[in-house]
Coordinates of C-alpha atoms in Angstrom, one line a residue:
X756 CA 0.0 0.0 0.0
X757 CA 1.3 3.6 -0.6
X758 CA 1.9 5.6 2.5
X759 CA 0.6 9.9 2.7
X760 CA 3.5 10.8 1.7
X761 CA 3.6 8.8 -1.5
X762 CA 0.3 9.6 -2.1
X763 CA 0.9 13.4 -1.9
X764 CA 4.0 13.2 -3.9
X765 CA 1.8 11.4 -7.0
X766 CA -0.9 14.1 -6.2
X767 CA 1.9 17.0 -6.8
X768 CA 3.1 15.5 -9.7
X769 CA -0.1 14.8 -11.4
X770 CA -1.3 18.5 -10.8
X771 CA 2.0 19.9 -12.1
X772 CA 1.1 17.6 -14.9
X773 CA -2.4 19.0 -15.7
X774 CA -0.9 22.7 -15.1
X775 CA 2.0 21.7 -17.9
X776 CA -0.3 20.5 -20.5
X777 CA -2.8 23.4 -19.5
X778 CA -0.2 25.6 -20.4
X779 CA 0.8 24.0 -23.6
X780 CA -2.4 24.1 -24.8
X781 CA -2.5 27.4 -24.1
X782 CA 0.6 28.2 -25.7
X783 CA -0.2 30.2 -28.8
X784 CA 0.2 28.6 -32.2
X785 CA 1.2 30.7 -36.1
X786 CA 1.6 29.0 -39.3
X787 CA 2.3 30.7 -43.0
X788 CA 0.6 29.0 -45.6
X789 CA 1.7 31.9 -48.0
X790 CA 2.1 33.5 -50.5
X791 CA 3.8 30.2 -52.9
X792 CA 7.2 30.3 -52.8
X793 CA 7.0 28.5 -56.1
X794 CA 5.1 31.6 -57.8
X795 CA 7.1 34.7 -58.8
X796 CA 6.4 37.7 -57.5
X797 CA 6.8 41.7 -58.8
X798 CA 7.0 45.0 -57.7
X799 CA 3.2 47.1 -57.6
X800 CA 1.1 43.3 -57.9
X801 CA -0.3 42.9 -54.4
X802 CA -0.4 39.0 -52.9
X803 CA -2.0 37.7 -50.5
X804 CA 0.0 36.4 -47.0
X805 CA -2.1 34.3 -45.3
X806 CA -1.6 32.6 -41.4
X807 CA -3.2 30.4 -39.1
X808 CA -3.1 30.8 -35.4
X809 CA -5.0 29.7 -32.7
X810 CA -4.7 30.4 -29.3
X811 CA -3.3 33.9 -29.1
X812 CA -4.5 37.7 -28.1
X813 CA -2.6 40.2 -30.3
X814 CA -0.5 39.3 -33.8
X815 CA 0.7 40.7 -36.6
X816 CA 3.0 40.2 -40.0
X817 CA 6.6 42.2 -40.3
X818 CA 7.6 42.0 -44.0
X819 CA 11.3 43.1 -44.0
X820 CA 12.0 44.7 -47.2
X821 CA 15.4 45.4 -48.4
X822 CA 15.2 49.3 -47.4
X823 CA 11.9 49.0 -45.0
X824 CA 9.8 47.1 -42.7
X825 CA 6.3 47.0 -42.8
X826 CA 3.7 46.1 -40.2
X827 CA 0.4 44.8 -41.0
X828 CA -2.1 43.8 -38.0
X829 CA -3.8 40.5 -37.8
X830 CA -7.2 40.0 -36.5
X831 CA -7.8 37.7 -33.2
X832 CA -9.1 34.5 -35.4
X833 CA -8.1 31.3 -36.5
X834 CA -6.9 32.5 -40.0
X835 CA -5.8 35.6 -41.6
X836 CA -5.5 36.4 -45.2
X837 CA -3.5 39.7 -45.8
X838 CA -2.7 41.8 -48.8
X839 CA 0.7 43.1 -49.2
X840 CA 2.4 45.2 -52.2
X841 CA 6.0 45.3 -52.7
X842 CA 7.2 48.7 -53.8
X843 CA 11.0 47.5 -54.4
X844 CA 12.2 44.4 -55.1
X845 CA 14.7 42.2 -53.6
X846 CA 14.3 39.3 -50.7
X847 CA 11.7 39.8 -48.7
X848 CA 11.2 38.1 -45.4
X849 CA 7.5 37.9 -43.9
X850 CA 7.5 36.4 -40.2
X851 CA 4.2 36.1 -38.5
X852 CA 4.0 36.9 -34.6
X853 CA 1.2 36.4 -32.0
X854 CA 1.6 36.3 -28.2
X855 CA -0.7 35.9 -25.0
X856 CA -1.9 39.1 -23.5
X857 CA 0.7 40.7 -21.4
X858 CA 3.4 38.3 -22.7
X859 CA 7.0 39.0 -23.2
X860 CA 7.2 35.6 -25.3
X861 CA 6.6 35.5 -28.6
X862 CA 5.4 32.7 -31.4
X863 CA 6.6 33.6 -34.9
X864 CA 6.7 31.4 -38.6
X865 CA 8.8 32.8 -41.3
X866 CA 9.8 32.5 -44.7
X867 CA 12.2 34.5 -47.1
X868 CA 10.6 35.2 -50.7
X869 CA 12.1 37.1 -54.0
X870 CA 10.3 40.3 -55.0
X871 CA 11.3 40.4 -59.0
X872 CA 11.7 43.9 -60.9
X873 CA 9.2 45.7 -63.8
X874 CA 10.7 48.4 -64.0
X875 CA 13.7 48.3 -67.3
X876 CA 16.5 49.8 -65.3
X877 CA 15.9 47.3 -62.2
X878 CA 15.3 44.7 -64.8
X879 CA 18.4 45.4 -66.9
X880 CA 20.4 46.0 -63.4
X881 CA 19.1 42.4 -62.4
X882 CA 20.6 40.6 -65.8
X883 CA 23.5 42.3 -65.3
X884 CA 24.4 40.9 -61.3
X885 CA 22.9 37.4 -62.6
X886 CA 25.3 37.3 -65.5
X887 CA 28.2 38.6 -63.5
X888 CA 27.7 35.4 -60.7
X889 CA 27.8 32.8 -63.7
X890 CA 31.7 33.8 -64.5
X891 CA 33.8 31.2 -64.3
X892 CA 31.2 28.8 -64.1
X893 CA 31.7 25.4 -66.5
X894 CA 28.3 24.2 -65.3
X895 CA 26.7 24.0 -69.1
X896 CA 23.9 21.2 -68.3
X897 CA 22.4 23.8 -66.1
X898 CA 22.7 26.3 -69.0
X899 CA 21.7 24.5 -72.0
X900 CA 18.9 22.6 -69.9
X901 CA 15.4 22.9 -71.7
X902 CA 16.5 24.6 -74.8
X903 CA 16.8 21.6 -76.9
X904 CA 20.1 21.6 -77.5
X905 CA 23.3 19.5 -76.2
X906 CA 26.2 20.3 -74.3
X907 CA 27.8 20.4 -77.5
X908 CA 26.0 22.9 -79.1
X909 CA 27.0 26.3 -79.2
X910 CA 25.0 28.0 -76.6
X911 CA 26.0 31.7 -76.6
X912 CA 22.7 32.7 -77.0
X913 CA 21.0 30.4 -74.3
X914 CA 23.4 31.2 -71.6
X915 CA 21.5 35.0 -72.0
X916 CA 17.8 33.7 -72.3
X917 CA 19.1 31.7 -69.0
X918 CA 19.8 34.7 -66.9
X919 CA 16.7 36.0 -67.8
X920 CA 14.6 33.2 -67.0
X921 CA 16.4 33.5 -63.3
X922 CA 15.3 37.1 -62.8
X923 CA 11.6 36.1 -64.5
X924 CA 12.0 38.6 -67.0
X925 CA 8.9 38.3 -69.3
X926 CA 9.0 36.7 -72.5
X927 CA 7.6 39.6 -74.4
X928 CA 11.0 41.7 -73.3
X929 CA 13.0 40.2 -76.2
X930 CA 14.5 37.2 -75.0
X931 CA 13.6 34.0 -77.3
X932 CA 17.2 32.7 -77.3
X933 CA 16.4 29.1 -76.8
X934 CA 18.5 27.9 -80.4
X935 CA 22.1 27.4 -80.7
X936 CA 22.6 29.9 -83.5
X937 CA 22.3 34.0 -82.5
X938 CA 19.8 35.5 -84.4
X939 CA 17.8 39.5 -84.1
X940 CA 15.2 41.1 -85.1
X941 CA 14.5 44.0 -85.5
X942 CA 10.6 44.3 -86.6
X943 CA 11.2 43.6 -90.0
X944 CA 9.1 41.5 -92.2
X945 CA 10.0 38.8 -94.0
X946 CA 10.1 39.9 -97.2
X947 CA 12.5 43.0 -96.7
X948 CA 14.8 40.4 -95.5
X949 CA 17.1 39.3 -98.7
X950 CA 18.9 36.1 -97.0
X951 CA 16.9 32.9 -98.1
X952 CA 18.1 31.3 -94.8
X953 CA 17.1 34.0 -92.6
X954 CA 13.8 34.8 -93.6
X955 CA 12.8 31.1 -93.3
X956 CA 13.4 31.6 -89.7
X957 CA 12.7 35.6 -88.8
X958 CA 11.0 35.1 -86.0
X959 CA 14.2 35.7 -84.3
X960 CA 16.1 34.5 -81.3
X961 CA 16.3 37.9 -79.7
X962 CA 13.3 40.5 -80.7
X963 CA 15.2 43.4 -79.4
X964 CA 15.7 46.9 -80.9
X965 CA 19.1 47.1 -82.8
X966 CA 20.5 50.0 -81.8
X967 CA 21.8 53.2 -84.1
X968 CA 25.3 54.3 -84.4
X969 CA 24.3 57.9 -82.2
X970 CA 22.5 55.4 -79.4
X971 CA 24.9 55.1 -76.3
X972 CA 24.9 51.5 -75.2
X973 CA 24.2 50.8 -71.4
X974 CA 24.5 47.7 -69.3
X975 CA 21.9 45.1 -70.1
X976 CA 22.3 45.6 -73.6
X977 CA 23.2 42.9 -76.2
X978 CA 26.3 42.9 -78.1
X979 CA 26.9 40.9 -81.0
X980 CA 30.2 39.5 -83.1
X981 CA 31.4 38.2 -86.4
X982 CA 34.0 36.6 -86.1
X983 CA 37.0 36.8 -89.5
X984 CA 37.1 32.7 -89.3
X985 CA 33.4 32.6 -89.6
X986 CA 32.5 35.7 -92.4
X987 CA 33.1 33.9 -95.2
X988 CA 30.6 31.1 -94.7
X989 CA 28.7 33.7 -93.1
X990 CA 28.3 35.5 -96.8
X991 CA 27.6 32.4 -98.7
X992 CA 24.8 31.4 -95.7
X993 CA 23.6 34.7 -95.5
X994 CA 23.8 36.8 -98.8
X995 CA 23.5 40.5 -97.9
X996 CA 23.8 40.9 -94.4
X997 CA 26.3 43.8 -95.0
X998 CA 24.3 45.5 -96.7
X999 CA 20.6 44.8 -94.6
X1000 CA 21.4 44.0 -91.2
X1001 CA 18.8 41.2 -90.6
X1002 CA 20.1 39.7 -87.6
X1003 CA 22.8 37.0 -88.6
X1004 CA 25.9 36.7 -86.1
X1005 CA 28.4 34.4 -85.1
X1006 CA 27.9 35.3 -81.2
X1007 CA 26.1 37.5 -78.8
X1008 CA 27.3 38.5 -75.3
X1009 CA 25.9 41.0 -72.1
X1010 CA 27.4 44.3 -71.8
X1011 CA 27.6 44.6 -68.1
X1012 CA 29.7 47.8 -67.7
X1013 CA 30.6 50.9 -70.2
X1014 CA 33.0 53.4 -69.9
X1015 CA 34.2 55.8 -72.7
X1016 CA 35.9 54.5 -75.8
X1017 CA 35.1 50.8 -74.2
X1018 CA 33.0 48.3 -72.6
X1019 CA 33.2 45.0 -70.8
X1020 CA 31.1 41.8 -71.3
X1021 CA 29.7 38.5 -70.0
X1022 CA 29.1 35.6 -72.7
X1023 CA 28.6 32.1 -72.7
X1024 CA 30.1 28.6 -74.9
X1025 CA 33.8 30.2 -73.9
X1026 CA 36.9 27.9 -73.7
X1027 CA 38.4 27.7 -69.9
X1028 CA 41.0 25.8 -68.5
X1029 CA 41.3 22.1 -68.4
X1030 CA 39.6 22.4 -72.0
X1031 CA 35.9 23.2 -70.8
X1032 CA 33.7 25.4 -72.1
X1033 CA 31.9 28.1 -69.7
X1034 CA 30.9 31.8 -69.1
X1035 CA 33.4 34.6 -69.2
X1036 CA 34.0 38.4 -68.7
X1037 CA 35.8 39.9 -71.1
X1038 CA 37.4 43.1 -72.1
X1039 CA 36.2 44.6 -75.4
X1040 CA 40.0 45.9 -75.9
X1041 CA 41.0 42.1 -75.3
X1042 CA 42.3 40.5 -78.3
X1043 CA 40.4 38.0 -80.4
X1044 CA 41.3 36.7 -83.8
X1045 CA 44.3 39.2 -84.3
X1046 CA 42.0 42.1 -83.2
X1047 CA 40.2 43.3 -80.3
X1048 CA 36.5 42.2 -79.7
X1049 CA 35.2 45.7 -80.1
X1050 CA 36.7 45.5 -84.1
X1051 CA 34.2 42.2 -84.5
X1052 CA 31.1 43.8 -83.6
X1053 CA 28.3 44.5 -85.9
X1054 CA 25.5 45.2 -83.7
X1055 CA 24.1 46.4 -80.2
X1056 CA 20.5 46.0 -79.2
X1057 CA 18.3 46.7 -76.2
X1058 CA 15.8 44.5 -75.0
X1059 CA 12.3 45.7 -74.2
X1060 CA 13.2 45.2 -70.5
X1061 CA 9.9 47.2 -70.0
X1062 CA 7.6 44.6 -71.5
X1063 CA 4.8 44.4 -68.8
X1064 CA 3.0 40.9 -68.0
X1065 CA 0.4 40.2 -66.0
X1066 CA 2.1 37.2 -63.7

């Protein structure tokens, strides 16, 4: 038989018991179930946060923007749907907090999302740092990966419609560089086009705006090459392109940074060390084919980084 005293200790423990699970039932409870992560979002579109709780008094939802946080109450009920706007981009991380009345502990869920750019500069800016962080990389399945093309390819031209599938630039902006070849377009139709070849396929690669001689270039623009060893077979392939610039080039590249009488440049399918082939930044004073890069040029041309699209 159990004496008092083991009878009171079972009796203490079996309240502190019920007072333990009273509390943790009590214990307040917040859960994000939003926005997707999986789903892009931009700068002006409003999305909706949502968060269950239970068991709390007060909460609310801090959404640290890159430059500002902002506050937005939550009602006391089981779940709240709120609407927030970004008005810059850049990560964004929403954390949902409730507490018990007069509580100095707090309950929070978080989760980190990307805000993506509309505007052309923030777009162009955007291509620019995603381009810059491929350099040096020899990582061309990751490249070349849904484009229908191999490894062995060249892939110039889907190394650029890679970095903007990264920042979710629209389609409609300009980049449709999903073939091996480089080809632009500048609005014409295909009967102004004189090359057989071409005008077979002048829904181009790239429908961006070729830019004229007085136009300054800027970061985010397009700059593309002929190279000597190619022109040749470039002439008999594509009679005329001299003459009627239709978009025919042996290789395209990103103009990340311009200064007078120069510019410098990321671009894809570029022999590295140990014989692989990756992304590099180059010079346009650096030497190529017994000249400089800038000497192979034959075009610049901006992408309509403004193209708007509903996401």
């Amino acid at each position: 038989m159990k004496t008092n005293r083991q009878k009171l200790t079972l009796l203490i423990f079996l309240l502190l018991s019920l007072a333990f699970a009273s509390n943790a039932m009590a214990s307040p409870k917040v859960h994000l179930t939003g926005p997707a992560k999986e789903k892009a979002q931009y700068v002006g579109i409003p999305f909706k946060i949502g968060v269950s709780a239970s068991g709390f008094s007060t909460g609310w939802v801090e959404v640290q923007a890159p430059s500002a946080t902002h506050v937005l109450p939550m009602e006391r009920k089981k779940r709240n749907y709120l609407e927030y706007t970004p008005d810059e981009c850049g990560e964004h991380t929403i954390t949902a907090i409730v507490n018990t009345k007069d509580s100095t502990r707090i309950w929070e869920s978080s989760i980190t999302i990307t805000v993506y750019p509309v505007s052309a500069q923030n777009r162009a800016s955007w291509m620019v740092s995603t381009a810059l962080s491929c350099v040096g990389s020899t990582n061309v399945e990751m490249f070349v990966e849904g484009s229908g093309i191999s490894i062995n390819d060249d892939w110039c031209a889907v190394f650029i419609g890679w970095c903007s599938k990264q920042v979710h630039i629209p389609f409609g902006a300009g980049f449709q560089a999903i073939f091996a070849g480089v080809d632009l377009s500048n609005g014409a139709h295909a009967d102004a086009i004189s090359c057989d070849a071409c005008r077979a396929t002048h829904k181009a690669r790239f429908s961006a705006t070729v830019l004229d001689s007085e136009d300054s270039v800027q970061p985010g623009d397009l700059v593309f090459f002929i190279w000597p060893s190619k022109e040749e077979s470039q002439l008999k392939a594509h009679i005329g392109y001299k003459q009627s610039w239709h978009g025919n080039a042996s290789h395209v590249g990103l103009i990340v940074e311009v200064w007078e009488g120069g510019f410098s440049f990321v671009h894809g399918n570029i022999r590295q060390p140990h014989n692989l082939f990756g992304v590099a930044l180059n010079l346009s004073t650096d030497e190529k084919e017994g000249a400089t890069y800038a000497d192979h040029v034959v075009a610049f041309a901006r992408p309509n980084y403004g193209y708007q699209q509903e996401p």
